[in-house]
């Protein structure tokens, strides 16, 4: 059974700060990891994904994430946040064996203060 | 460019009443289609997925049903709403490639009273 854990329900930073949103997963086989962003009252938008290769993947709007097999993690980072980055961020996992099911974490609300 | 349209934007319905939510994808042939449910302030739970017209797979049982009457249309429905059905319903699509990004609609806010 795959699980996704986002340990921080809320993260508050100031504009220009760096931020790391944490995601840990549990799965025994090969998996596919991704991050999505949800602005209040809207649907989700894809940020980035990891399947294989370079463990650091780049996404839109300056976001990047690093996969660590030893830590079972896929943390999302941004070097300098903007107020418009305030949103809920979801980590997601699916098995690479042809599963069409995407399992989401509980989400992290990022608030960027001016 | 592909577009995904969900209707209605919001609904307020009485307990025990029927429900029908819809979703249309334009600009993409034979997409995979998905329904997700999100409780207020909560995570997303995949409800159904469909790989082809007429075929729908259920992921969780929430006294809801789904149908795919056309290649570009996905319908979520129930004959009798429960209070627990309240939440945000998201339709989504993806290409027929395992582990690819999923594209979401803007969602329907359902309040059951």
Coordinates of C-alpha atoms in Angstrom, one line a residue:
Chain A
X1 CA 0.0 0.0 0.0
X2 CA 1.3 3.4 -1.0
X3 CA 1.1 6.3 1.5
X4 CA 2.1 9.9 1.3
X5 CA 2.8 12.0 4.3
X6 CA 3.1 15.8 4.4
X7 CA 4.1 16.5 8.0
X8 CA 3.6 20.3 7.9
X9 CA -0.1 21.4 7.6
X10 CA 0.9 25.0 7.6
X11 CA 4.1 26.9 6.7
X12 CA 4.4 30.7 6.9
X13 CA 7.3 32.6 5.5
X14 CA 8.1 36.1 4.3
X15 CA 8.4 37.2 0.7
X16 CA 11.9 36.6 -0.5
X17 CA 12.5 33.8 1.9
X18 CA 13.4 30.3 0.8
X19 CA 11.0 27.5 1.7
X20 CA 11.0 23.7 1.8
X21 CA 7.8 21.7 1.9
X22 CA 8.3 18.1 3.0
X23 CA 6.9 15.0 1.6
X24 CA 7.6 11.4 2.6
X25 CA 6.2 8.3 1.0
X26 CA 5.9 4.7 1.7
X27 CA 6.0 2.2 -1.1
X28 CA 8.0 -1.0 -1.8
X29 CA 8.3 -0.8 -5.5
X30 CA 9.1 1.8 -8.2
X31 CA 7.0 4.9 -7.9
X32 CA 6.2 8.1 -9.6
X33 CA 6.2 11.3 -7.5
X34 CA 4.7 14.6 -8.3
X35 CA 3.7 18.0 -6.7
X36 CA 0.6 20.0 -7.4
X37 CA -0.5 23.5 -6.3
X38 CA -4.0 24.5 -5.4
X39 CA -5.0 28.1 -5.0
X40 CA -8.0 28.7 -2.8
X41 CA -11.3 27.5 -4.4
X42 CA -9.6 26.3 -7.6
X43 CA -8.5 23.0 -9.1
X44 CA -5.0 21.7 -8.9
X45 CA -2.1 22.6 -11.2
X46 CA 0.8 20.3 -11.9
X47 CA 4.2 21.6 -10.7
X48 CA 6.7 18.9 -11.4
X49 CA 7.4 15.2 -11.4
X50 CA 10.0 12.6 -10.8
X51 CA 10.2 9.1 -12.2
X52 CA 13.9 8.3 -12.7
X53 CA 17.2 9.9 -13.4
X54 CA 18.5 13.1 -11.9
X55 CA 17.0 13.2 -8.4
X56 CA 16.6 17.0 -8.5
X57 CA 13.8 18.0 -10.9
X58 CA 12.8 21.5 -11.9
X59 CA 9.3 22.7 -12.2
X60 CA 7.4 25.8 -13.0
X61 CA 7.8 29.2 -11.3
X62 CA 11.2 28.4 -9.8
X63 CA 10.1 25.3 -7.9
X64 CA 12.3 22.3 -7.6
X65 CA 12.1 19.0 -5.8
X66 CA 14.7 16.4 -4.7
X67 CA 14.0 12.7 -4.6
X68 CA 15.8 10.7 -1.9
X69 CA 15.3 6.9 -1.9
X70 CA 17.2 6.5 1.3
X71 CA 14.9 9.0 3.1
X72 CA 11.8 8.1 1.1
X73 CA 11.3 11.8 0.5
X74 CA 10.4 14.2 -2.3
X75 CA 10.7 17.6 -0.7
X76 CA 9.7 20.7 -2.7
X77 CA 11.8 23.8 -2.5
X78 CA 11.9 27.4 -3.7
X79 CA 14.8 29.8 -3.2
X80 CA 12.8 33.0 -3.1
X81 CA 9.0 33.0 -2.6
X82 CA 6.5 35.6 -3.8
X83 CA 3.2 36.4 -2.2
X84 CA 1.5 34.7 -5.2
X85 CA 3.0 31.4 -4.1
X86 CA 0.5 31.3 -1.2
X87 CA -1.5 28.2 -1.8
X88 CA -1.9 24.6 -0.7
X89 CA 0.7 22.2 -2.0
X90 CA 0.0 18.5 -2.5
X91 CA 2.5 15.7 -2.9
X92 CA 1.3 12.7 -4.9
X93 CA 2.5 9.2 -5.6
X94 CA 1.5 6.4 -8.0
X95 CA 2.9 3.1 -8.7
X96 CA 4.8 2.8 -12.0
X97 CA 3.3 -0.6 -12.8
X98 CA 0.5 1.0 -14.9
X99 CA -1.7 2.1 -12.0
X100 CA -4.1 4.9 -12.8
X101 CA -4.5 5.8 -9.2
X102 CA -2.9 8.9 -7.9
X103 CA -2.6 9.1 -4.1
X104 CA -2.3 12.5 -2.5
X105 CA -0.9 13.7 0.7
X106 CA -2.9 15.8 3.1
X107 CA -1.4 19.1 1.7
X108 CA 0.6 21.9 3.1
X109 CA -0.8 25.4 3.3
X110 CA 2.0 27.9 2.4
X111 CA 1.4 31.5 3.4
X112 CA 3.8 34.1 2.2
X113 CA 3.7 37.3 4.2
X114 CA 4.6 40.6 2.5
Chain B
X1 CA -5.0 23.4 -26.5
X2 CA -7.0 21.1 -24.2
X3 CA -9.7 22.5 -22.0
X4 CA -11.7 20.9 -19.2
X5 CA -15.1 22.3 -18.3
X6 CA -17.0 21.3 -15.2
X7 CA -20.6 22.1 -14.4
X8 CA -22.2 23.4 -12.3
X9 CA -19.7 25.7 -10.5
X10 CA -21.6 25.2 -7.2
X11 CA -24.7 23.5 -5.9
X12 CA -26.7 23.6 -2.8
X13 CA -28.8 20.4 -2.5
X14 CA -31.0 18.8 0.1
X15 CA -30.3 15.5 1.8
X16 CA -32.0 12.8 -0.1
X17 CA -32.1 14.6 -3.4
X18 CA -30.4 13.4 -6.6
X19 CA -27.2 14.9 -8.0
X20 CA -25.6 15.1 -11.4
X21 CA -22.2 16.7 -12.0
X22 CA -20.6 16.9 -15.4
X23 CA -17.3 17.4 -17.0
X24 CA -16.2 17.8 -20.7
X25 CA -12.7 17.7 -22.1
X26 CA -12.0 19.4 -25.4
X27 CA -9.0 19.2 -27.6
X28 CA -7.9 15.7 -26.5
X29 CA -9.1 12.4 -27.9
X30 CA -9.4 9.3 -25.8
X31 CA -8.2 10.8 -22.5
X32 CA -8.2 9.0 -19.2
X33 CA -10.8 10.7 -17.0
X34 CA -11.0 10.9 -13.2
X35 CA -13.3 12.1 -10.5
X36 CA -11.8 13.4 -7.2
X37 CA -13.5 14.5 -4.0
X38 CA -12.0 16.9 -1.6
X39 CA -13.5 17.6 1.9
X40 CA -13.2 21.2 3.0
X41 CA -9.6 21.8 3.9
X42 CA -8.8 18.1 3.2
X43 CA -6.8 16.0 0.8
X44 CA -8.1 14.6 -2.5
X45 CA -9.6 11.2 -2.8
X46 CA -9.8 9.6 -6.2
X47 CA -13.4 8.3 -6.7
X48 CA -13.5 6.9 -10.2
X49 CA -11.4 6.6 -13.3
X50 CA -12.2 5.8 -16.9
X51 CA -9.9 4.7 -19.6
X52 CA -12.4 4.4 -22.4
X53 CA -16.0 5.2 -23.3
X54 CA -18.5 3.1 -21.4
X55 CA -16.0 1.8 -18.9
X56 CA -15.7 3.2 -15.4
X57 CA -13.7 1.8 -12.5
X58 CA -14.6 2.7 -8.9
X59 CA -11.8 3.4 -6.4
X60 CA -13.8 4.1 -3.3
X61 CA -17.4 3.5 -2.4
X62 CA -19.2 6.7 -1.4
X63 CA -22.7 5.9 -2.6
X64 CA -21.9 7.7 -5.9
X65 CA -21.7 6.5 -9.4
X66 CA -20.0 7.7 -12.6
X67 CA -20.5 7.2 -16.3
X68 CA -18.7 8.0 -19.5
X69 CA -21.4 8.3 -22.2
X70 CA -19.0 10.0 -24.7
X71 CA -15.3 10.1 -25.2
X72 CA -15.1 13.6 -23.9
X73 CA -17.7 13.5 -21.1
X74 CA -17.7 12.2 -17.6
X75 CA -20.7 12.3 -15.3
X76 CA -20.8 11.9 -11.5
X77 CA -24.2 11.2 -10.0
X78 CA -26.2 9.8 -7.1
X79 CA -30.0 9.2 -6.6
X80 CA -29.9 10.2 -2.9
X81 CA -27.4 12.7 -1.4
X82 CA -26.0 12.4 2.1
X83 CA -24.6 15.2 4.3
X84 CA -21.2 13.5 3.9
X85 CA -21.3 14.2 0.1
X86 CA -20.5 17.8 0.8
X87 CA -17.2 19.0 -0.6
X88 CA -15.3 20.0 -3.7
X89 CA -15.5 17.7 -6.7
X90 CA -12.8 17.8 -9.3
X91 CA -12.8 16.2 -12.7
X92 CA -9.4 15.6 -14.3
X93 CA -7.8 14.0 -17.4
X94 CA -4.5 12.6 -18.4
X95 CA -2.9 11.1 -21.4
X96 CA -2.9 7.3 -21.7
X97 CA 0.6 7.1 -20.4
X98 CA 1.2 5.7 -17.0
X99 CA 2.4 8.1 -14.4
X100 CA 2.0 11.3 -16.4
X101 CA 0.7 14.6 -15.1
X102 CA -3.0 15.0 -14.4
X103 CA -4.9 18.1 -15.5
X104 CA -7.7 19.3 -13.3
X105 CA -10.9 21.2 -13.9
X106 CA -11.9 24.2 -11.7
X107 CA -14.2 22.0 -9.6
X108 CA -17.7 22.0 -8.3
X109 CA -18.5 23.1 -4.7
X110 CA -21.3 20.9 -3.4
X111 CA -23.1 21.8 -0.1
X112 CA -25.7 19.3 1.1
X113 CA -28.1 20.7 3.7

